[in-house]
Every structure is written in C-alpha cells, then in structure tokens.
Amino acid sequence: MAQQEKRLIGSLYGSANTPVDIPKLVDLFKTGRLPLHKPLGERYELSAINEAYAAPSRGATGRAVIIPDGAVSGRPRARRD
C-alpha cells in the first residue's frame, strides 16, 4: 500500500467572508428579501415540550419554537405564587 500525504483543511462559517457577507444578509432581511421566519412552525411553552417534540409525527411543518412558560412578547411574566 502506497503512503500518501493527506491534508485536513477546516472551515469557519463555511469559508464565508463574514465582514462582507453578514452585512449583506442583514440588509436582505431588513428589506424583506430574506424571510427568516418562514421555516418556523408553532410556538410552544416549555411545559409543552413533549407536544412540540411529537408535532412532526402529526404532520406539523417548520421548526418548533420553544418559549419560556408565561412569556409575553419574549419577556418573562412575573410569577404569582
């Protein structure tokens, strides 16, 4: 068996040019040409995590979004114990 030199080359962010690419992606999102919300599915509170996990087997589409229990607009609500 012949020996061969091998070389492993890693990549960072898929070899993207981040100083150029990230501002372009942000601009596309701001102008509505990069709809990042489309792959998202239903929102579930953390207490319903089992329901979220089972949703794809029931035919749900998109990625489930898990939010903290009692969260309103992304902000945790004060608890009344």
PDB file of N, CA, C and O in Angstrom:
ATOM      1  N   MET A   1       0.849  -1.165   0.000  1.00  0.00           N
ATOM      2  CA  MET A   1       0.000   0.000   0.000  1.00  0.00           C
ATOM      3  C   MET A   1       0.902   1.237   0.000  1.00  0.00           C
ATOM      4  O   MET A   1       1.806   1.355   0.798  1.00  0.00           O
ATOM      5  N   ALA A   2       0.651   2.123  -0.910  1.00  0.00           N
ATOM      6  CA  ALA A   2       1.464   3.340  -1.024  1.00  0.00           C
ATOM      7  C   ALA A   2       1.032   4.362   0.013  1.00  0.00           C
ATOM      8  O   ALA A   2      -0.165   4.515   0.292  1.00  0.00           O
ATOM      9  N   GLN A   3       2.010   5.031   0.579  1.00  0.00           N
ATOM     10  CA  GLN A   3       1.696   6.093   1.527  1.00  0.00           C
ATOM     11  C   GLN A   3       1.408   7.380   0.760  1.00  0.00           C
ATOM     12  O   GLN A   3       2.075   7.682  -0.231  1.00  0.00           O
ATOM     13  N   GLN A   4       0.433   8.098   1.236  1.00  0.00           N
ATOM     14  CA  GLN A   4       0.086   9.372   0.617  1.00  0.00           C
ATOM     15  C   GLN A   4      -0.020  10.433   1.699  1.00  0.00           C
ATOM     16  O   GLN A   4      -0.471  10.136   2.808  1.00  0.00           O
ATOM     17  N   GLU A   5       0.387  11.619   1.342  1.00  0.00           N
ATOM     18  CA  GLU A   5       0.188  12.720   2.285  1.00  0.00           C
ATOM     19  C   GLU A   5      -1.261  13.161   2.220  1.00  0.00           C
ATOM     20  O   GLU A   5      -1.846  13.259   1.156  1.00  0.00           O
ATOM     21  N   LYS A   6      -1.807  13.395   3.371  1.00  0.00           N
ATOM     22  CA  LYS A   6      -3.184  13.880   3.460  1.00  0.00           C
ATOM     23  C   LYS A   6      -3.153  15.216   4.177  1.00  0.00           C
ATOM     24  O   LYS A   6      -2.316  15.458   5.039  1.00  0.00           O
ATOM     25  N   ARG A   7      -4.085  16.057   3.848  1.00  0.00           N
ATOM     26  CA  ARG A   7      -4.158  17.370   4.464  1.00  0.00           C
ATOM     27  C   ARG A   7      -5.604  17.645   4.856  1.00  0.00           C
ATOM     28  O   ARG A   7      -6.508  17.435   4.047  1.00  0.00           O
ATOM     29  N   LEU A   8      -5.807  18.065   6.070  1.00  0.00           N
ATOM     30  CA  LEU A   8      -7.145  18.385   6.568  1.00  0.00           C
ATOM     31  C   LEU A   8      -7.258  19.892   6.663  1.00  0.00           C
ATOM     32  O   LEU A   8      -6.448  20.554   7.315  1.00  0.00           O
ATOM     33  N   ILE A   9      -8.253  20.436   5.990  1.00  0.00           N
ATOM     34  CA  ILE A   9      -8.465  21.880   5.994  1.00  0.00           C
ATOM     35  C   ILE A   9      -9.831  22.141   6.618  1.00  0.00           C
ATOM     36  O   ILE A   9     -10.842  21.629   6.151  1.00  0.00           O
ATOM     37  N   GLY A  10      -9.852  22.922   7.675  1.00  0.00           N
ATOM     38  CA  GLY A  10     -11.108  23.263   8.327  1.00  0.00           C
ATOM     39  C   GLY A  10     -11.741  24.476   7.674  1.00  0.00           C
ATOM     40  O   GLY A  10     -11.161  25.133   6.816  1.00  0.00           O
ATOM     41  N   SER A  11     -12.963  24.746   8.057  1.00  0.00           N
ATOM     42  CA  SER A  11     -13.627  25.945   7.558  1.00  0.00           C
ATOM     43  C   SER A  11     -14.321  26.641   8.719  1.00  0.00           C
ATOM     44  O   SER A  11     -14.750  26.009   9.680  1.00  0.00           O
ATOM     45  N   LEU A  12     -14.400  27.915   8.630  1.00  0.00           N
ATOM     46  CA  LEU A  12     -15.050  28.730   9.642  1.00  0.00           C
ATOM     47  C   LEU A  12     -16.218  29.434   8.970  1.00  0.00           C
ATOM     48  O   LEU A  12     -16.032  30.160   7.991  1.00  0.00           O
ATOM     49  N   TYR A  13     -17.414  29.206   9.446  1.00  0.00           N
ATOM     50  CA  TYR A  13     -18.625  29.771   8.841  1.00  0.00           C
ATOM     51  C   TYR A  13     -18.733  29.388   7.377  1.00  0.00           C
ATOM     52  O   TYR A  13     -19.102  30.194   6.532  1.00  0.00           O
ATOM     53  N   GLY A  14     -18.354  28.156   7.043  1.00  0.00           N
ATOM     54  CA  GLY A  14     -18.458  27.697   5.664  1.00  0.00           C
ATOM     55  C   GLY A  14     -17.552  28.460   4.721  1.00  0.00           C
ATOM     56  O   GLY A  14     -17.858  28.641   3.554  1.00  0.00           O
ATOM     57  N   SER A  15     -16.435  28.947   5.233  1.00  0.00           N
ATOM     58  CA  SER A  15     -15.480  29.740   4.454  1.00  0.00           C
ATOM     59  C   SER A  15     -16.100  31.029   3.926  1.00  0.00           C
ATOM     60  O   SER A  15     -15.710  31.535   2.883  1.00  0.00           O
ATOM     61  N   ALA A  16     -17.065  31.552   4.645  1.00  0.00           N
ATOM     62  CA  ALA A  16     -17.702  32.809   4.251  1.00  0.00           C
ATOM     63  C   ALA A  16     -16.778  33.980   4.544  1.00  0.00           C
ATOM     64  O   ALA A  16     -15.894  33.904   5.389  1.00  0.00           O
ATOM     65  N   ASN A  17     -16.988  35.045   3.852  1.00  0.00           N
ATOM     66  CA  ASN A  17     -16.285  36.294   4.113  1.00  0.00           C
ATOM     67  C   ASN A  17     -17.203  37.108   5.022  1.00  0.00           C
ATOM     68  O   ASN A  17     -17.977  37.946   4.560  1.00  0.00           O
ATOM     69  N   THR A  18     -17.151  36.832   6.325  1.00  0.00           N
ATOM     70  CA  THR A  18     -18.142  37.395   7.259  1.00  0.00           C
ATOM     71  C   THR A  18     -18.192  38.915   7.289  1.00  0.00           C
ATOM     72  O   THR A  18     -19.291  39.456   7.412  1.00  0.00           O
ATOM     73  N   PRO A  19     -17.087  39.649   7.185  1.00  0.00           N
ATOM     74  CA  PRO A  19     -17.223  41.118   7.190  1.00  0.00           C
ATOM     75  C   PRO A  19     -18.037  41.647   6.010  1.00  0.00           C
ATOM     76  O   PRO A  19     -18.633  42.712   6.085  1.00  0.00           O
ATOM     77  N   VAL A  20     -18.079  40.891   4.922  1.00  0.00           N
ATOM     78  CA  VAL A  20     -18.855  41.295   3.749  1.00  0.00           C
ATOM     79  C   VAL A  20     -20.231  40.627   3.754  1.00  0.00           C
ATOM     80  O   VAL A  20     -21.258  41.276   3.508  1.00  0.00           O
ATOM     81  N   ASP A  21     -20.265  39.318   4.045  1.00  0.00           N
ATOM     82  CA  ASP A  21     -21.500  38.550   3.920  1.00  0.00           C
ATOM     83  C   ASP A  21     -22.545  38.885   4.976  1.00  0.00           C
ATOM     84  O   ASP A  21     -23.742  38.958   4.663  1.00  0.00           O
ATOM     85  N   ILE A  22     -22.139  39.070   6.231  1.00  0.00           N
ATOM     86  CA  ILE A  22     -23.122  39.338   7.294  1.00  0.00           C
ATOM     87  C   ILE A  22     -23.877  40.637   7.040  1.00  0.00           C
ATOM     88  O   ILE A  22     -25.113  40.650   7.110  1.00  0.00           O
ATOM     89  N   PRO A  23     -23.210  41.752   6.716  1.00  0.00           N
ATOM     90  CA  PRO A  23     -23.986  42.966   6.409  1.00  0.00           C
ATOM     91  C   PRO A  23     -24.935  42.777   5.222  1.00  0.00           C
ATOM     92  O   PRO A  23     -26.048  43.325   5.222  1.00  0.00           O
ATOM     93  N   LYS A  24     -24.527  41.994   4.227  1.00  0.00           N
ATOM     94  CA  LYS A  24     -25.426  41.727   3.095  1.00  0.00           C
ATOM     95  C   LYS A  24     -26.662  40.958   3.548  1.00  0.00           C
ATOM     96  O   LYS A  24     -27.783  41.257   3.135  1.00  0.00           O
ATOM     97  N   LEU A  25     -26.447  39.941   4.398  1.00  0.00           N
ATOM     98  CA  LEU A  25     -27.584  39.150   4.895  1.00  0.00           C
ATOM     99  C   LEU A  25     -28.515  40.006   5.747  1.00  0.00           C
ATOM    100  O   LEU A  25     -29.738  39.884   5.645  1.00  0.00           O
ATOM    101  N   VAL A  26     -27.963  40.865   6.576  1.00  0.00           N
ATOM    102  CA  VAL A  26     -28.786  41.759   7.397  1.00  0.00           C
ATOM    103  C   VAL A  26     -29.602  42.680   6.503  1.00  0.00           C
ATOM    104  O   VAL A  26     -30.800  42.880   6.728  1.00  0.00           O
ATOM    105  N   ASP A  27     -28.986  43.227   5.464  1.00  0.00           N
ATOM    106  CA  ASP A  27     -29.702  44.099   4.539  1.00  0.00           C
ATOM    107  C   ASP A  27     -30.818  43.347   3.821  1.00  0.00           C
ATOM    108  O   ASP A  27     -31.934  43.859   3.675  1.00  0.00           O
ATOM    109  N   LEU A  28     -30.537  42.130   3.381  1.00  0.00           N
ATOM    110  CA  LEU A  28     -31.579  41.325   2.730  1.00  0.00           C
ATOM    111  C   LEU A  28     -32.753  41.071   3.672  1.00  0.00           C
ATOM    112  O   LEU A  28     -33.914  41.140   3.267  1.00  0.00           O
ATOM    113  N   PHE A  29     -32.450  40.793   4.943  1.00  0.00           N
ATOM    114  CA  PHE A  29     -33.514  40.565   5.920  1.00  0.00           C
ATOM    115  C   PHE A  29     -34.334  41.837   6.142  1.00  0.00           C
ATOM    116  O   PHE A  29     -35.557  41.806   6.143  1.00  0.00           O
ATOM    117  N   LYS A  30     -33.653  42.962   6.312  1.00  0.00           N
ATOM    118  CA  LYS A  30     -34.349  44.233   6.573  1.00  0.00           C
ATOM    119  C   LYS A  30     -35.242  44.649   5.405  1.00  0.00           C
ATOM    120  O   LYS A  30     -36.271  45.277   5.615  1.00  0.00           O
ATOM    121  N   THR A  31     -34.848  44.317   4.186  1.00  0.00           N
ATOM    122  CA  THR A  31     -35.650  44.689   3.019  1.00  0.00           C
ATOM    123  C   THR A  31     -36.700  43.638   2.668  1.00  0.00           C
ATOM    124  O   THR A  31     -37.415  43.790   1.683  1.00  0.00           O
ATOM    125  N   GLY A  32     -36.780  42.583   3.466  1.00  0.00           N
ATOM    126  CA  GLY A  32     -37.803  41.564   3.241  1.00  0.00           C
ATOM    127  C   GLY A  32     -37.446  40.528   2.200  1.00  0.00           C
ATOM    128  O   GLY A  32     -38.278  39.710   1.823  1.00  0.00           O
ATOM    129  N   ARG A  33     -36.221  40.536   1.716  1.00  0.00           N
ATOM    130  CA  ARG A  33     -35.822  39.570   0.689  1.00  0.00           C
ATOM    131  C   ARG A  33     -35.211  38.312   1.279  1.00  0.00           C
ATOM    132  O   ARG A  33     -34.841  37.409   0.536  1.00  0.00           O
ATOM    133  N   LEU A  34     -35.093  38.239   2.587  1.00  0.00           N
ATOM    134  CA  LEU A  34     -34.596  37.036   3.270  1.00  0.00           C
ATOM    135  C   LEU A  34     -35.562  36.724   4.417  1.00  0.00           C
ATOM    136  O   LEU A  34     -35.377  37.144   5.548  1.00  0.00           O
ATOM    137  N   PRO A  35     -36.649  36.028   4.118  1.00  0.00           N
ATOM    138  CA  PRO A  35     -37.700  35.771   5.120  1.00  0.00           C
ATOM    139  C   PRO A  35     -37.304  34.669   6.095  1.00  0.00           C
ATOM    140  O   PRO A  35     -37.641  33.502   5.905  1.00  0.00           O
ATOM    141  N   LEU A  36     -36.576  35.027   7.130  1.00  0.00           N
ATOM    142  CA  LEU A  36     -36.093  34.042   8.097  1.00  0.00           C
ATOM    143  C   LEU A  36     -37.208  33.407   8.920  1.00  0.00           C
ATOM    144  O   LEU A  36     -37.012  32.342   9.500  1.00  0.00           O
ATOM    145  N   HIS A  37     -38.369  34.011   8.969  1.00  0.00           N
ATOM    146  CA  HIS A  37     -39.462  33.473   9.777  1.00  0.00           C
ATOM    147  C   HIS A  37     -40.176  32.299   9.099  1.00  0.00           C
ATOM    148  O   HIS A  37     -40.849  31.528   9.755  1.00  0.00           O
ATOM    149  N   LYS A  38     -40.034  32.138   7.802  1.00  0.00           N
ATOM    150  CA  LYS A  38     -40.785  31.095   7.095  1.00  0.00           C
ATOM    151  C   LYS A  38     -40.497  29.669   7.559  1.00  0.00           C
ATOM    152  O   LYS A  38     -41.401  28.858   7.595  1.00  0.00           O
ATOM    153  N   PRO A  39     -39.257  29.311   7.898  1.00  0.00           N
ATOM    154  CA  PRO A  39     -39.043  27.928   8.338  1.00  0.00           C
ATOM    155  C   PRO A  39     -39.539  27.656   9.755  1.00  0.00           C
ATOM    156  O   PRO A  39     -39.475  26.537  10.225  1.00  0.00           O
ATOM    157  N   LEU A  40     -40.054  28.681  10.441  1.00  0.00           N
ATOM    158  CA  LEU A  40     -40.513  28.485  11.814  1.00  0.00           C
ATOM    159  C   LEU A  40     -41.930  27.945  11.832  1.00  0.00           C
ATOM    160  O   LEU A  40     -42.769  28.318  11.032  1.00  0.00           O
ATOM    161  N   GLY A  41     -42.180  27.073  12.787  1.00  0.00           N
ATOM    162  CA  GLY A  41     -43.502  26.493  12.940  1.00  0.00           C
ATOM    163  C   GLY A  41     -44.217  27.087  14.148  1.00  0.00           C
ATOM    164  O   GLY A  41     -44.071  28.275  14.448  1.00  0.00           O
ATOM    165  N   GLU A  42     -44.936  26.243  14.831  1.00  0.00           N
ATOM    166  CA  GLU A  42     -45.699  26.669  16.001  1.00  0.00           C
ATOM    167  C   GLU A  42     -44.793  27.050  17.155  1.00  0.00           C
ATOM    168  O   GLU A  42     -43.668  26.586  17.255  1.00  0.00           O
ATOM    169  N   ARG A  43     -45.329  27.873  18.056  1.00  0.00           N
ATOM    170  CA  ARG A  43     -44.627  28.213  19.294  1.00  0.00           C
ATOM    171  C   ARG A  43     -45.229  27.394  20.420  1.00  0.00           C
ATOM    172  O   ARG A  43     -46.446  27.254  20.500  1.00  0.00           O
ATOM    173  N   TYR A  44     -44.367  26.874  21.260  1.00  0.00           N
ATOM    174  CA  TYR A  44     -44.792  26.070  22.399  1.00  0.00           C
ATOM    175  C   TYR A  44     -44.116  26.597  23.649  1.00  0.00           C
ATOM    176  O   TYR A  44     -42.947  26.961  23.619  1.00  0.00           O
ATOM    177  N   GLU A  45     -44.864  26.602  24.751  1.00  0.00           N
ATOM    178  CA  GLU A  45     -44.238  26.925  26.021  1.00  0.00           C
ATOM    179  C   GLU A  45     -43.407  25.720  26.450  1.00  0.00           C
ATOM    180  O   GLU A  45     -43.660  24.582  26.033  1.00  0.00           O
ATOM    181  N   LEU A  46     -42.413  25.979  27.286  1.00  0.00           N
ATOM    182  CA  LEU A  46     -41.505  24.921  27.710  1.00  0.00           C
ATOM    183  C   LEU A  46     -42.253  23.756  28.347  1.00  0.00           C
ATOM    184  O   LEU A  46     -41.888  22.598  28.159  1.00  0.00           O
ATOM    185  N   SER A  47     -43.330  24.031  29.048  1.00  0.00           N
ATOM    186  CA  SER A  47     -44.093  22.959  29.694  1.00  0.00           C
ATOM    187  C   SER A  47     -44.766  22.038  28.675  1.00  0.00           C
ATOM    188  O   SER A  47     -45.181  20.938  29.014  1.00  0.00           O
ATOM    189  N   ALA A  48     -44.865  22.476  27.416  1.00  0.00           N
ATOM    190  CA  ALA A  48     -45.477  21.662  26.358  1.00  0.00           C
ATOM    191  C   ALA A  48     -44.414  21.064  25.441  1.00  0.00           C
ATOM    192  O   ALA A  48     -44.679  20.760  24.279  1.00  0.00           O
ATOM    193  N   ILE A  49     -43.205  20.876  25.967  1.00  0.00           N
ATOM    194  CA  ILE A  49     -42.095  20.387  25.159  1.00  0.00           C
ATOM    195  C   ILE A  49     -42.397  19.021  24.526  1.00  0.00           C
ATOM    196  O   ILE A  49     -42.037  18.763  23.385  1.00  0.00           O
ATOM    197  N   ASN A  50     -43.107  18.159  25.228  1.00  0.00           N
ATOM    198  CA  ASN A  50     -43.433  16.843  24.671  1.00  0.00           C
ATOM    199  C   ASN A  50     -44.369  16.974  23.475  1.00  0.00           C
ATOM    200  O   ASN A  50     -44.242  16.243  22.492  1.00  0.00           O
ATOM    201  N   GLU A  51     -45.303  17.904  23.545  1.00  0.00           N
ATOM    202  CA  GLU A  51     -46.209  18.154  22.419  1.00  0.00           C
ATOM    203  C   GLU A  51     -45.423  18.685  21.217  1.00  0.00           C
ATOM    204  O   GLU A  51     -45.656  18.288  20.082  1.00  0.00           O
ATOM    205  N   ALA A  52     -44.489  19.589  21.473  1.00  0.00           N
ATOM    206  CA  ALA A  52     -43.656  20.133  20.399  1.00  0.00           C
ATOM    207  C   ALA A  52     -42.831  19.030  19.750  1.00  0.00           C
ATOM    208  O   ALA A  52     -42.678  18.983  18.523  1.00  0.00           O
ATOM    209  N   TYR A  53     -42.301  18.135  20.560  1.00  0.00           N
ATOM    210  CA  TYR A  53     -41.477  17.044  20.049  1.00  0.00           C
ATOM    211  C   TYR A  53     -42.309  16.082  19.195  1.00  0.00           C
ATOM    212  O   TYR A  53     -41.833  15.542  18.202  1.00  0.00           O
ATOM    213  N   ALA A  54     -43.566  15.886  19.552  1.00  0.00           N
ATOM    214  CA  ALA A  54     -44.436  14.957  18.833  1.00  0.00           C
ATOM    215  C   ALA A  54     -45.081  15.582  17.593  1.00  0.00           C
ATOM    216  O   ALA A  54     -45.584  14.868  16.734  1.00  0.00           O
ATOM    217  N   ALA A  55     -45.065  16.896  17.485  1.00  0.00           N
ATOM    218  CA  ALA A  55     -45.760  17.589  16.395  1.00  0.00           C
ATOM    219  C   ALA A  55     -45.343  17.128  14.998  1.00  0.00           C
ATOM    220  O   ALA A  55     -46.215  16.921  14.143  1.00  0.00           O
ATOM    221  N   PRO A  56     -44.066  16.934  14.701  1.00  0.00           N
ATOM    222  CA  PRO A  56     -43.718  16.496  13.338  1.00  0.00           C
ATOM    223  C   PRO A  56     -44.338  15.157  12.948  1.00  0.00           C
ATOM    224  O   PRO A  56     -44.689  14.958  11.796  1.00  0.00           O
ATOM    225  N   SER A  57     -44.504  14.256  13.901  1.00  0.00           N
ATOM    226  CA  SER A  57     -45.117  12.965  13.566  1.00  0.00           C
ATOM    227  C   SER A  57     -46.602  13.111  13.262  1.00  0.00           C
ATOM    228  O   SER A  57     -47.195  12.231  12.659  1.00  0.00           O
ATOM    229  N   ARG A  58     -47.182  14.241  13.651  1.00  0.00           N
ATOM    230  CA  ARG A  58     -48.584  14.535  13.326  1.00  0.00           C
ATOM    231  C   ARG A  58     -48.712  15.370  12.057  1.00  0.00           C
ATOM    232  O   ARG A  58     -49.790  15.812  11.710  1.00  0.00           O
ATOM    233  N   GLY A  59     -47.573  15.627  11.389  1.00  0.00           N
ATOM    234  CA  GLY A  59     -47.608  16.357  10.128  1.00  0.00           C
ATOM    235  C   GLY A  59     -47.324  17.842  10.235  1.00  0.00           C
ATOM    236  O   GLY A  59     -47.492  18.565   9.255  1.00  0.00           O
ATOM    237  N   ALA A  60     -46.899  18.329  11.391  1.00  0.00           N
ATOM    238  CA  ALA A  60     -46.579  19.752  11.539  1.00  0.00           C
ATOM    239  C   ALA A  60     -45.375  20.096  10.669  1.00  0.00           C
ATOM    240  O   ALA A  60     -44.484  19.291  10.469  1.00  0.00           O
ATOM    241  N   THR A  61     -45.382  21.290  10.127  1.00  0.00           N
ATOM    242  CA  THR A  61     -44.261  21.736   9.306  1.00  0.00           C
ATOM    243  C   THR A  61     -43.524  22.866  10.006  1.00  0.00           C
ATOM    244  O   THR A  61     -44.082  23.552  10.851  1.00  0.00           O
ATOM    245  N   GLY A  62     -42.288  23.058   9.636  1.00  0.00           N
ATOM    246  CA  GLY A  62     -41.479  24.121  10.225  1.00  0.00           C
ATOM    247  C   GLY A  62     -40.837  23.674  11.518  1.00  0.00           C
ATOM    248  O   GLY A  62     -41.154  22.622  12.074  1.00  0.00           O
ATOM    249  N   ARG A  63     -39.926  24.469  11.993  1.00  0.00           N
ATOM    250  CA  ARG A  63     -39.230  24.196  13.256  1.00  0.00           C
ATOM    251  C   ARG A  63     -40.040  24.763  14.402  1.00  0.00           C
ATOM    252  O   ARG A  63     -40.455  25.905  14.370  1.00  0.00           O
ATOM    253  N   ALA A  64     -40.250  23.960  15.420  1.00  0.00           N
ATOM    254  CA  ALA A  64     -40.973  24.423  16.602  1.00  0.00           C
ATOM    255  C   ALA A  64     -40.114  25.434  17.357  1.00  0.00           C
ATOM    256  O   ALA A  64     -38.895  25.317  17.410  1.00  0.00           O
ATOM    257  N   VAL A  65     -40.769  26.430  17.919  1.00  0.00           N
ATOM    258  CA  VAL A  65     -40.092  27.441  18.721  1.00  0.00           C
ATOM    259  C   VAL A  65     -40.535  27.236  20.158  1.00  0.00           C
ATOM    260  O   VAL A  65     -41.731  27.255  20.451  1.00  0.00           O
ATOM    261  N   ILE A  66     -39.583  27.020  21.054  1.00  0.00           N
ATOM    262  CA  ILE A  66     -39.888  26.810  22.462  1.00  0.00           C
ATOM    263  C   ILE A  66     -39.633  28.114  23.199  1.00  0.00           C
ATOM    264  O   ILE A  66     -38.562  28.694  23.087  1.00  0.00           O
ATOM    265  N   ILE A  67     -40.641  28.581  23.926  1.00  0.00           N
ATOM    266  CA  ILE A  67     -40.511  29.827  24.678  1.00  0.00           C
ATOM    267  C   ILE A  67     -40.678  29.530  26.167  1.00  0.00           C
ATOM    268  O   ILE A  67     -41.294  28.526  26.532  1.00  0.00           O
ATOM    269  N   PRO A  68     -40.132  30.372  27.033  1.00  0.00           N
ATOM    270  CA  PRO A  68     -40.288  30.140  28.473  1.00  0.00           C
ATOM    271  C   PRO A  68     -41.764  30.177  28.872  1.00  0.00           C
ATOM    272  O   PRO A  68     -42.554  30.927  28.286  1.00  0.00           O
ATOM    273  N   ASP A  69     -42.136  29.375  29.852  1.00  0.00           N
ATOM    274  CA  ASP A  69     -43.509  29.383  30.350  1.00  0.00           C
ATOM    275  C   ASP A  69     -43.868  30.780  30.828  1.00  0.00           C
ATOM    276  O   ASP A  69     -43.086  31.446  31.505  1.00  0.00           O
ATOM    277  N   GLY A  70     -45.033  31.257  30.432  1.00  0.00           N
ATOM    278  CA  GLY A  70     -45.515  32.557  30.868  1.00  0.00           C
ATOM    279  C   GLY A  70     -44.897  33.731  30.146  1.00  0.00           C
ATOM    280  O   GLY A  70     -45.089  34.871  30.546  1.00  0.00           O
ATOM    281  N   ALA A  71     -44.156  33.476  29.093  1.00  0.00           N
ATOM    282  CA  ALA A  71     -43.505  34.583  28.383  1.00  0.00           C
ATOM    283  C   ALA A  71     -44.525  35.339  27.541  1.00  0.00           C
ATOM    284  O   ALA A  71     -45.380  34.752  26.894  1.00  0.00           O
ATOM    285  N   VAL A  72     -44.424  36.641  27.575  1.00  0.00           N
ATOM    286  CA  VAL A  72     -45.269  37.503  26.760  1.00  0.00           C
ATOM    287  C   VAL A  72     -44.332  38.357  25.918  1.00  0.00           C
ATOM    288  O   VAL A  72     -43.495  39.082  26.457  1.00  0.00           O
ATOM    289  N   SER A  73     -44.452  38.272  24.600  1.00  0.00           N
ATOM    290  CA  SER A  73     -43.593  39.027  23.681  1.00  0.00           C
ATOM    291  C   SER A  73     -42.110  38.798  23.982  1.00  0.00           C
ATOM    292  O   SER A  73     -41.320  39.740  23.964  1.00  0.00           O
ATOM    293  N   GLY A  74     -41.766  37.581  24.339  1.00  0.00           N
ATOM    294  CA  GLY A  74     -40.371  37.269  24.576  1.00  0.00           C
ATOM    295  C   GLY A  74     -39.867  37.692  25.945  1.00  0.00           C
ATOM    296  O   GLY A  74     -38.711  37.504  26.257  1.00  0.00           O
ATOM    297  N   ARG A  75     -40.706  38.277  26.778  1.00  0.00           N
ATOM    298  CA  ARG A  75     -40.282  38.703  28.111  1.00  0.00           C
ATOM    299  C   ARG A  75     -40.995  37.852  29.150  1.00  0.00           C
ATOM    300  O   ARG A  75     -42.191  37.698  29.102  1.00  0.00           O
ATOM    301  N   PRO A  76     -40.257  37.319  30.108  1.00  0.00           N
ATOM    302  CA  PRO A  76     -40.896  36.512  31.158  1.00  0.00           C
ATOM    303  C   PRO A  76     -41.873  37.350  31.969  1.00  0.00           C
ATOM    304  O   PRO A  76     -41.603  38.494  32.300  1.00  0.00           O
ATOM    305  N   ARG A  77     -43.009  36.773  32.238  1.00  0.00           N
ATOM    306  CA  ARG A  77     -44.024  37.436  33.051  1.00  0.00           C
ATOM    307  C   ARG A  77     -43.739  37.196  34.518  1.00  0.00           C
ATOM    308  O   ARG A  77     -43.218  36.153  34.892  1.00  0.00           O
ATOM    309  N   ALA A  78     -44.079  38.154  35.353  1.00  0.00           N
ATOM    310  CA  ALA A  78     -43.881  37.990  36.801  1.00  0.00           C
ATOM    311  C   ALA A  78     -44.733  36.837  37.308  1.00  0.00           C
ATOM    312  O   ALA A  78     -45.878  36.679  36.899  1.00  0.00           O
ATOM    313  N   ARG A  79     -44.163  36.026  38.184  1.00  0.00           N
ATOM    314  CA  ARG A  79     -44.889  34.889  38.732  1.00  0.00           C
ATOM    315  C   ARG A  79     -45.665  35.301  39.961  1.00  0.00           C
ATOM    316  O   ARG A  79     -45.201  36.098  40.755  1.00  0.00           O
ATOM    317  N   ARG A  80     -46.846  34.750  40.105  1.00  0.00           N
ATOM    318  CA  ARG A  80     -47.670  34.988  41.301  1.00  0.00           C
ATOM    319  C   ARG A  80     -47.830  33.672  42.022  1.00  0.00           C
ATOM    320  O   ARG A  80     -48.684  32.876  41.693  1.00  0.00           O
ATOM    321  N   ASP A  81     -46.983  33.427  42.979  1.00  0.00           N
ATOM    322  CA  ASP A  81     -47.048  32.159  43.731  1.00  0.00           C
ATOM    323  C   ASP A  81     -47.807  32.325  45.021  1.00  0.00           C
ATOM    324  O   ASP A  81     -47.830  33.285  45.668  1.00  0.00           O
TER     325      ASP A  81
END
